[in-house]
Coordinates of C-alpha atoms and ligand atoms in Angstrom, one line a residue:
M1327 CA -51.8 30.5 -73.8
T1328 CA -53.1 33.1 -71.3
T1329 CA -52.9 36.8 -72.0
R1330 CA -52.8 39.6 -69.5
Y1331 CA -52.2 43.3 -69.7
V1332 CA -49.4 44.9 -67.7
F1333 CA -50.2 48.3 -66.3
I1334 CA -47.8 50.7 -64.7
H1335 CA -48.2 53.7 -62.4
L1336 CA -45.9 56.3 -63.8
P1337 CA -44.2 58.6 -61.3
G1338 CA -46.6 61.0 -59.5
S1339 CA -49.7 59.7 -61.2
R1340 CA -52.8 58.3 -59.5
D1341 CA -53.9 56.0 -62.3
A1342 CA -52.0 53.3 -64.1
V1343 CA -51.6 53.2 -67.9
P1344 CA -51.4 50.0 -70.0
A1345 CA -47.7 49.3 -70.9
G1346 CA -48.1 46.1 -72.9
K1347 CA -49.4 42.6 -73.4
L1348 CA -48.1 39.6 -71.5
D1349 CA -48.6 36.1 -73.0
M1350 CA -48.0 33.1 -70.8
A1351 CA -47.7 29.7 -72.5
T1352 CA -48.3 26.3 -70.8
D1353 CA -46.6 23.0 -71.4
A1354 CA -48.3 19.7 -72.3
T1355 CA -49.3 19.2 -68.6
G1356 CA -50.8 22.6 -68.3
E1357 CA -48.0 24.0 -66.2
F1358 CA -46.8 27.5 -66.8
A1359 CA -43.8 27.3 -69.2
N1360 CA -42.7 30.7 -70.4
A1361 CA -43.8 34.3 -70.9
R1362 CA -43.5 36.8 -73.8
F1363 CA -44.2 40.5 -73.7
A1364 CA -44.9 43.2 -76.3
Y1365 CA -45.0 46.9 -75.4
G1366 CA -48.0 48.9 -76.7
N1367 CA -47.2 51.5 -79.3
I1368 CA -49.1 54.2 -77.5
Y1369 CA -47.1 53.5 -74.4
L1370 CA -43.7 53.5 -76.2
K1371 CA -44.6 57.0 -77.5
R1372 CA -45.1 58.5 -74.0
H1373 CA -42.3 60.9 -73.0
D1374 CA -42.6 59.6 -69.4
A1375 CA -42.7 55.9 -70.1
L1376 CA -40.4 53.5 -68.0
D1377 CA -39.0 50.1 -68.7
V1378 CA -41.4 47.5 -67.2
D1379 CA -38.3 45.4 -66.5
P1380 CA -35.0 47.3 -66.7
V1381 CA -33.0 44.2 -67.7
S1382 CA -35.4 42.0 -69.7
L1383 CA -37.6 44.7 -71.2
P1384 CA -35.7 47.7 -72.3
R1385 CA -37.9 50.0 -74.4
D1386 CA -35.1 50.9 -76.8
G1387 CA -35.7 49.1 -80.1
A1388 CA -38.7 47.3 -78.7
A1389 CA -41.4 48.8 -81.0
G1390 CA -43.2 46.0 -82.9
K1391 CA -41.2 43.3 -81.2
T1392 CA -42.1 40.4 -78.9
L1393 CA -39.6 40.1 -76.1
L1394 CA -38.5 37.1 -74.0
P1395 CA -37.0 37.2 -70.5
V1396 CA -33.2 37.2 -70.3
N1397 CA -31.0 34.2 -69.5
G1398 CA -33.8 31.7 -70.3
L1399 CA -35.9 32.7 -67.3
P1400 CA -39.5 31.5 -67.6
M1401 CA -41.0 34.9 -66.4
F1402 CA -40.0 38.5 -66.6
S1403 CA -38.5 39.0 -63.2
A1404 CA -39.9 42.5 -62.7
I1405 CA -43.4 41.1 -63.2
R1406 CA -42.6 38.2 -60.9
D1407 CA -41.6 40.8 -58.3
A1408 CA -45.2 42.1 -58.4
A1409 CA -46.5 38.6 -57.7
P1410 CA -46.8 37.0 -54.3
D1411 CA -44.3 34.5 -52.8
A1412 CA -45.1 31.6 -50.5
W1413 CA -47.2 33.6 -48.0
G1414 CA -49.3 35.6 -50.5
R1415 CA -49.9 32.5 -52.5
Q1416 CA -51.3 30.8 -49.4
V1417 CA -53.6 33.8 -48.8
I1418 CA -54.9 33.7 -52.4
E1419 CA -55.5 29.9 -52.3
N1420 CA -57.4 30.4 -49.0
R1421 CA -59.4 33.3 -50.4
L1422 CA -60.4 31.3 -53.5
Q1423 CA -60.8 28.1 -51.4
R1424 CA -58.7 26.2 -53.9
P1425 CA -55.7 24.0 -53.0
G1426 CA -52.3 25.2 -54.5
P1427 CA -50.3 25.3 -56.6
L1428 CA -52.6 27.3 -58.8
P1429 CA -51.6 28.4 -62.3
E1430 CA -49.1 31.2 -62.2
W1431 CA -51.5 33.8 -63.8
M1432 CA -54.0 33.2 -61.0
Y1433 CA -51.5 34.5 -58.5
L1434 CA -50.8 37.5 -60.8
D1435 CA -54.5 38.1 -61.1
H1436 CA -55.3 38.0 -57.4
A1437 CA -52.3 39.9 -55.9
G1438 CA -54.5 43.1 -55.6
S1439 CA -54.1 46.3 -57.5
D1440 CA -52.1 47.8 -54.5
R1441 CA -49.4 45.1 -55.0
A1442 CA -45.6 45.8 -54.6
G1443 CA -44.1 48.5 -56.8
A1444 CA -45.8 50.3 -59.7
L1445 CA -47.1 47.4 -61.8
D1446 CA -50.5 46.0 -62.0
I1447 CA -51.7 43.0 -64.0
R1448 CA -55.2 43.1 -65.5
P1449 CA -57.3 40.9 -67.8
D1450 CA -57.8 43.5 -70.5
R1451 CA -56.4 46.8 -71.9
D1452 CA -59.6 48.5 -70.6
S1453 CA -59.9 46.8 -67.3
T1454 CA -60.3 49.0 -64.2
P1455 CA -58.2 48.1 -61.1
L1456 CA -59.6 45.7 -58.5
A1457 CA -61.1 47.6 -55.6
S1458 CA -58.6 47.9 -52.8
T1459 CA -59.5 48.6 -49.2
L1460 CA -56.6 48.5 -46.7
P1461 CA -57.2 47.5 -43.1
S1462 CA -55.9 49.8 -40.4
A1463 CA -54.1 49.3 -37.1
I1464 CA -57.3 48.6 -35.2
D1465 CA -57.9 45.6 -37.4
L1466 CA -54.6 44.0 -36.5
N1467 CA -56.1 41.5 -34.0
Y1468 CA -58.5 40.2 -36.6
L1469 CA -55.8 40.1 -39.3
L1470 CA -53.6 38.0 -36.9
D1471 CA -56.5 35.6 -36.2
A1472 CA -57.1 35.2 -40.0
A1473 CA -53.3 34.8 -40.7
E1474 CA -53.2 32.0 -38.1
R1475 CA -56.0 30.2 -39.9
I1476 CA -54.3 30.7 -43.3
E1477 CA -50.9 29.4 -41.9
A1478 CA -52.7 26.3 -40.5
G1479 CA -54.3 25.7 -43.9
E1480 CA -57.8 26.2 -42.4
P1481 CA -60.6 28.2 -44.0
V1482 CA -60.8 31.7 -42.6
P1483 CA -64.2 32.2 -40.8
A1484 CA -66.6 34.4 -42.8
Q1485 CA -66.5 37.3 -40.2
L1486 CA -62.7 37.6 -40.8
T1487 CA -62.4 37.2 -44.5
H1488 CA -63.0 40.8 -45.5
Y1489 CA -59.8 41.8 -43.6
F1490 CA -57.7 39.9 -46.0
Q1491 CA -60.0 40.3 -48.9
G1492 CA -59.3 43.7 -50.3
G1493 CA -55.6 44.2 -49.4
P1494 CA -52.6 43.3 -51.6
T1495 CA -50.4 40.3 -51.2
M1496 CA -46.8 41.3 -50.8
G1497 CA -43.8 38.9 -51.4
G1498 CA -41.9 36.8 -48.8
M1499 CA -42.5 33.7 -46.8
R1500 CA -43.7 35.1 -43.5
P1501 CA -47.3 36.1 -42.6
K1502 CA -47.9 39.7 -43.3
A1503 CA -50.5 42.3 -44.6
V1504 CA -50.5 45.9 -45.7
I1505 CA -52.2 48.4 -43.4
A1506 CA -53.0 52.1 -43.6
V1507 CA -51.9 54.3 -40.7
D1508 CA -52.3 58.1 -40.7
G1509 CA -52.6 58.2 -44.5
R1510 CA -49.4 56.2 -45.0
Q1511 CA -49.0 52.5 -45.9
F1512 CA -47.0 50.0 -43.7
V1513 CA -46.1 46.3 -44.2
A1514 CA -47.3 44.6 -41.0
K1515 CA -45.2 41.5 -40.3
F1516 CA -46.8 38.9 -38.0
P1517 CA -45.5 36.2 -35.8
S1518 CA -45.4 32.7 -37.3
R1519 CA -46.2 29.5 -35.5
T1520 CA -42.8 28.1 -36.3
D1521 CA -40.9 31.1 -34.6
R1522 CA -38.4 30.1 -31.9
F1523 CA -38.3 33.7 -30.6
N1524 CA -40.4 36.9 -30.9
V1525 CA -39.4 37.6 -34.5
P1526 CA -41.5 40.8 -35.0
S1527 CA -39.9 42.5 -32.0
V1528 CA -36.4 41.2 -32.8
E1529 CA -36.7 42.2 -36.5
R1530 CA -37.8 45.6 -35.5
A1531 CA -35.0 46.1 -32.9
T1532 CA -32.4 44.9 -35.5
L1533 CA -33.7 47.4 -38.0
E1534 CA -33.3 50.1 -35.4
L1535 CA -29.8 48.8 -34.6
A1536 CA -29.1 49.2 -38.4
R1537 CA -30.4 52.8 -38.2
E1538 CA -28.0 53.5 -35.3
A1539 CA -25.2 52.1 -37.5
G1540 CA -26.0 54.7 -40.1
L1541 CA -27.9 52.5 -42.6
H1542 CA -31.0 53.8 -44.5
V1543 CA -34.0 52.2 -42.7
P1544 CA -37.7 53.0 -43.2
E1545 CA -39.8 54.0 -40.2
T1546 CA -40.7 51.0 -38.0
R1547 CA -43.2 50.5 -35.2
L1548 CA -44.0 47.7 -32.8
M1549 CA -47.6 47.0 -32.0
Q1550 CA -48.4 45.0 -28.9
M1551 CA -51.8 43.2 -29.0
P1552 CA -53.7 42.9 -25.7
D1553 CA -53.2 39.1 -25.8
G1554 CA -49.4 39.4 -26.1
R1555 CA -49.0 38.9 -29.8
T1556 CA -46.6 41.3 -31.5
V1557 CA -46.6 42.9 -34.9
M1558 CA -43.8 44.9 -36.6
L1559 CA -44.7 47.7 -38.9
I1560 CA -42.4 49.0 -41.6
E1561 CA -43.3 51.9 -43.8
R1562 CA -43.7 51.0 -47.5
F1563 CA -40.9 52.7 -49.5
D1564 CA -42.7 51.8 -52.8
R1565 CA -45.4 54.4 -51.9
V1566 CA -45.1 58.1 -51.8
A1567 CA -47.6 60.1 -49.7
G1568 CA -48.5 63.3 -51.5
P1569 CA -50.6 66.4 -50.8
G1570 CA -54.3 65.9 -50.2
G1571 CA -53.8 62.3 -49.1
L1572 CA -52.8 61.1 -52.6
I1573 CA -50.6 58.1 -52.5
T1574 CA -48.5 57.5 -55.6
R1575 CA -46.4 54.5 -56.4
R1576 CA -42.7 53.9 -57.2
H1577 CA -41.5 51.2 -59.6
M1578 CA -39.5 48.7 -57.6
V1579 CA -37.6 45.6 -58.6
S1580 CA -35.6 43.1 -56.6
A1581 CA -31.8 42.6 -57.0
L1582 CA -32.7 39.3 -58.6
T1583 CA -34.3 41.3 -61.4
M1584 CA -31.4 43.7 -61.6
L1585 CA -28.9 40.9 -61.9
G1586 CA -31.1 38.9 -64.4
V1587 CA -30.9 35.7 -62.4
G1588 CA -33.4 33.1 -61.2
E1589 CA -34.2 32.5 -57.6
M1590 CA -32.1 29.2 -57.6
D1591 CA -29.0 31.1 -58.7
S1592 CA -29.2 33.8 -56.0
R1593 CA -26.6 32.0 -53.9
Y1594 CA -24.0 32.0 -56.6
R1595 CA -24.0 35.8 -56.8
S1596 CA -22.2 38.3 -54.6
Y1597 CA -22.6 41.6 -52.8
A1598 CA -20.1 43.0 -55.3
D1599 CA -22.5 42.0 -58.1
I1600 CA -25.1 44.2 -56.5
A1601 CA -22.5 47.0 -56.3
H1602 CA -21.8 46.6 -60.0
A1603 CA -25.6 46.8 -60.8
I1604 CA -25.6 50.1 -58.7
S1605 CA -22.8 51.4 -60.9
R1606 CA -24.7 50.5 -64.1
Q1607 CA -28.2 51.7 -63.0
A1608 CA -28.0 54.4 -60.3
P1609 CA -28.0 58.1 -61.1
G1610 CA -24.4 59.3 -61.1
A1611 CA -24.9 61.3 -57.9
R1612 CA -26.1 58.3 -56.0
V1613 CA -23.6 55.7 -57.1
A1614 CA -20.9 56.3 -54.4
A1615 CA -23.4 56.6 -51.6
D1616 CA -25.4 53.5 -52.7
R1617 CA -22.2 51.4 -53.1
T1618 CA -21.0 52.4 -49.6
E1619 CA -24.5 51.6 -48.2
M1620 CA -24.4 48.2 -49.8
F1621 CA -20.9 47.5 -48.3
S1622 CA -22.3 48.6 -45.0
R1623 CA -25.3 46.3 -45.2
M1624 CA -23.0 43.4 -46.0
V1625 CA -20.9 44.2 -42.9
F1626 CA -24.1 44.6 -40.8
N1627 CA -25.5 41.3 -42.0
I1628 CA -22.2 39.6 -41.0
L1629 CA -22.3 41.2 -37.5
V1630 CA -25.9 40.1 -36.8
S1631 CA -25.6 36.8 -38.7
N1632 CA -28.5 37.6 -41.0
S1633 CA -28.0 34.7 -43.3
D1634 CA -31.3 35.2 -45.2
D1635 CA -29.7 37.9 -47.3
H1636 CA -30.9 36.5 -50.7
L1637 CA -31.3 38.7 -53.8
R1638 CA -35.0 39.2 -53.1
N1639 CA -34.1 40.8 -49.9
H1640 CA -32.4 43.7 -51.7
A1641 CA -34.3 46.0 -54.0
F1642 CA -34.0 49.0 -56.3
L1643 CA -36.5 51.9 -56.6
Y1644 CA -36.9 54.0 -59.8
Q1645 CA -36.0 57.6 -59.0
E1646 CA -38.3 60.4 -60.3
T1647 CA -35.1 62.1 -61.5
G1648 CA -34.2 59.0 -63.5
G1649 CA -32.2 55.8 -62.8
W1650 CA -32.6 53.1 -60.2
A1651 CA -31.3 53.5 -56.7
L1652 CA -30.9 51.1 -53.8
S1653 CA -34.1 50.8 -51.7
P1654 CA -34.0 51.3 -47.9
L1655 CA -33.2 48.3 -45.8
Y1656 CA -35.8 45.6 -45.0
D1657 CA -36.0 41.9 -43.8
V1658 CA -33.0 41.7 -41.5
V1659 CA -33.2 39.2 -38.7
P1660 CA -30.4 37.7 -36.6
T1661 CA -30.0 33.9 -37.0
P1662 CA -28.9 32.3 -33.8
S1663 CA -26.4 29.4 -34.3
H1664 CA -24.0 27.2 -32.3
S1665 CA -21.4 27.2 -35.1
L1666 CA -18.4 29.6 -34.9
E1667 CA -18.1 29.5 -38.7
R1668 CA -21.1 31.2 -40.4
N1669 CA -22.0 31.9 -44.0
L1670 CA -24.2 34.5 -45.5
H1671 CA -26.4 33.6 -48.5
L1672 CA -24.5 35.9 -51.0
I1673 CA -20.8 35.8 -51.6
V1674 CA -18.9 38.3 -49.5
G1675 CA -15.3 38.3 -50.7
E1676 CA -12.3 36.2 -51.4
M1677 CA -13.3 33.8 -48.7
G1678 CA -16.6 33.1 -50.4
R1679 CA -19.7 33.4 -48.2
A1680 CA -17.8 33.3 -44.9
A1681 CA -19.5 35.7 -42.6
R1682 CA -16.2 37.5 -41.5
V1683 CA -15.4 41.2 -41.7
D1684 CA -11.8 40.4 -43.0
N1685 CA -13.6 38.7 -45.9
A1686 CA -15.7 41.8 -46.4
L1687 CA -12.5 43.9 -46.5
T1688 CA -11.1 41.8 -49.4
S1689 CA -14.0 43.1 -51.7
A1690 CA -13.8 46.8 -50.6
G1691 CA -12.5 47.9 -54.0
Q1692 CA -15.5 46.5 -55.8
F1693 CA -17.7 49.0 -53.8
G1694 CA -15.4 51.9 -54.7
L1695 CA -13.8 52.0 -51.2
R1696 CA -10.2 52.1 -50.2
R1697 CA -9.2 49.5 -47.6
A1698 CA -8.8 52.1 -44.9
E1699 CA -12.2 53.6 -45.6
A1700 CA -13.8 50.1 -45.5
A1701 CA -12.0 49.3 -42.3
E1702 CA -13.3 52.5 -40.8
I1703 CA -16.9 51.5 -41.8
I1704 CA -16.4 48.0 -40.3
D1705 CA -15.1 49.5 -37.0
R1706 CA -18.0 52.0 -36.8
I1707 CA -20.7 49.4 -37.4
Y1708 CA -19.0 46.9 -35.1
R1709 CA -19.1 49.4 -32.2
V1710 CA -22.8 49.8 -32.7
A1711 CA -23.6 46.1 -33.2
R1712 CA -21.6 45.2 -30.1
S1713 CA -24.1 47.1 -27.9
W1714 CA -27.1 45.4 -29.5
R1715 CA -28.5 44.3 -26.2
Q1716 CA -29.0 47.9 -25.0
T1717 CA -30.7 48.8 -28.3
F1718 CA -32.9 45.7 -28.1
E1719 CA -34.0 46.4 -24.6
R1720 CA -34.8 50.0 -25.5
H1721 CA -37.0 48.6 -28.3
E1722 CA -39.0 46.3 -26.0
V1723 CA -37.3 43.0 -26.7
T1724 CA -37.6 40.9 -23.6
A1725 CA -34.5 39.6 -21.8
Q1726 CA -35.6 36.1 -22.7
D1727 CA -35.7 36.9 -26.4
C1728 CA -32.3 38.7 -26.1
D1729 CA -30.9 35.4 -24.7
L1730 CA -32.5 33.4 -27.5
V1731 CA -30.8 35.5 -30.2
A1732 CA -27.5 36.3 -28.4
S1733 CA -25.5 33.6 -30.3
A1734 CA -26.2 35.5 -33.6
F1735 CA -23.9 38.3 -32.4
M1736 CA -20.4 36.7 -32.5
H1737 CA -17.3 37.6 -30.6
E1738 CA -14.8 39.7 -32.5
D1739 CA -12.3 36.8 -32.4
H1740 CA -14.6 34.7 -34.6
I1741 CA -15.4 37.2 -37.3
G1742 CA -11.9 38.3 -38.2
M1743 CA -12.1 41.7 -36.6
R1744 CA -8.4 41.9 -35.5
E1745 CA -7.3 40.7 -39.0
A1746 CA -9.5 43.3 -40.7
M1747 CA -8.2 46.1 -38.5
S1748 CA -4.6 45.2 -39.1
K1749 CA -5.0 44.9 -42.9
G1750 CA -7.2 48.0 -43.2
G1751 CA -4.9 50.4 -41.4
Ligands
ATP573 N1 -40.9 48.6 -46.3 C1 -41.2 48.0 -47.5 N2 -41.6 48.8 -48.5 C2 -41.9 48.2 -49.7 N3 -41.8 46.9 -49.9 C3 -41.4 46.1 -48.9 C4 -41.0 46.6 -47.7 N4 -40.7 45.6 -46.9 C5 -40.8 44.5 -47.6 N5 -41.2 44.8 -48.9 C6 -41.5 43.9 -50.0 O1 -42.2 42.8 -49.5 C7 -41.4 41.6 -49.7 C8 -41.6 40.7 -48.4 O2 -41.1 41.4 -47.3 P1 -40.0 40.7 -46.4 O3 -38.8 40.4 -47.2 O4 -39.8 41.7 -45.2 O5 -40.8 39.5 -45.9 P2 -40.3 38.0 -45.5 O6 -41.6 37.2 -45.5 O7 -39.6 38.1 -44.1 O8 -39.3 37.6 -46.6 P3 -38.4 36.2 -46.7 O9 -39.3 35.2 -47.5 O10 -37.3 36.7 -47.5 O11 -38.1 35.8 -45.3 C9 -40.0 42.0 -50.0 O12 -39.4 41.1 -50.8 C10 -40.3 43.4 -50.7 O13 -40.6 43.2 -52.0
MG574 MG1 -37.8 38.8 -47.6

């Protein structure tokens, strides 16, 4: 059994407070088996306390109890959200010079105090946070060099280690780091050696296309290195820049957490499931806007063939005024394909995962939309997506990269555009 303390940064506060005790049990082979959590009594008495996990760890009736994750999950999903995924795990293994997989709590221990969201994991109730020093934009070249070594499974040379040493490890598969720019924090997404096109520049242009389509997108920037490598920056939405340079944190959970499902079950869930979670969790005034935004994101993902739309690529942020609202958009990349029949990862409508706008229209009601309203949204986003090449060129995507991703943007005949317009009218 390994015990850790879960800390949380409550809205607006600089320091984290201990929320409770996390026990992690191992099986006979020493592998992580399951977790249990008990809230601290002092924490439960705070007027400003939040649920560490809105689904598995409600505070109501939790006093004196040991709680288990819902649906037989091994770990509390909100705590898992604060741990690294494939990339961050590789960074930690490289830092510690130990081959993976490491025990689960080692990844929790070494994700850095500036990790995703508002949680921190510490060895003791009295532990102070690990020191955190974020690199800045001028360090990007060194960060890229270090990331290339990490990706290749090679040790990072001593003169480069400190760039990756103090920063947090965010989730996701792709190489990335967090950097500080002008007193704000950005996720810097790097190229990967397996890329078949310039993913950072294409991802950035796709997010800008989404902004043109009216979706809620954080600030993005493209950084060109002197040697031609490219990095995409996206502002962190789980951080709030306050007066006097104070950066506070927002509690963030993935849609996996909000739906209480494990990673492997993500593909059996639907966009409508996320819309229902919005109805349950969002503040009343946000529900309609967030459900419309979710429907619009589903349509956008169809139009750009973003088939990596799993439940960890949708998130919720705790609102200072109470309730959980949909986070801004992130991780949207077109997937080129030769097939005329495409699927998204999540279920879209009555035709299952089929990436077609007439399929999206069948589920309009689940997002609180009338068919005519949904058809109007589809039409509006389609008109923007259709001119993707101009947007991409404006955002420095080369003609060669445009050609490489062009097949992701399908002709209207193959995505049920005519059928949707005739049914939605
Ligand atoms: N702008 C942002 N603000 C706060 N957190 C973010 C932001 N962008 C990404 N994240 C967090 O970092 C994680 C990884 O980012 P992202 O999904 O962009 O990376 P990825 O490596 O491309 O992911 P995948 O493995 O899904 O391909 C996300 O799951 C989310 O928790
Ligand atoms: Mg992702």
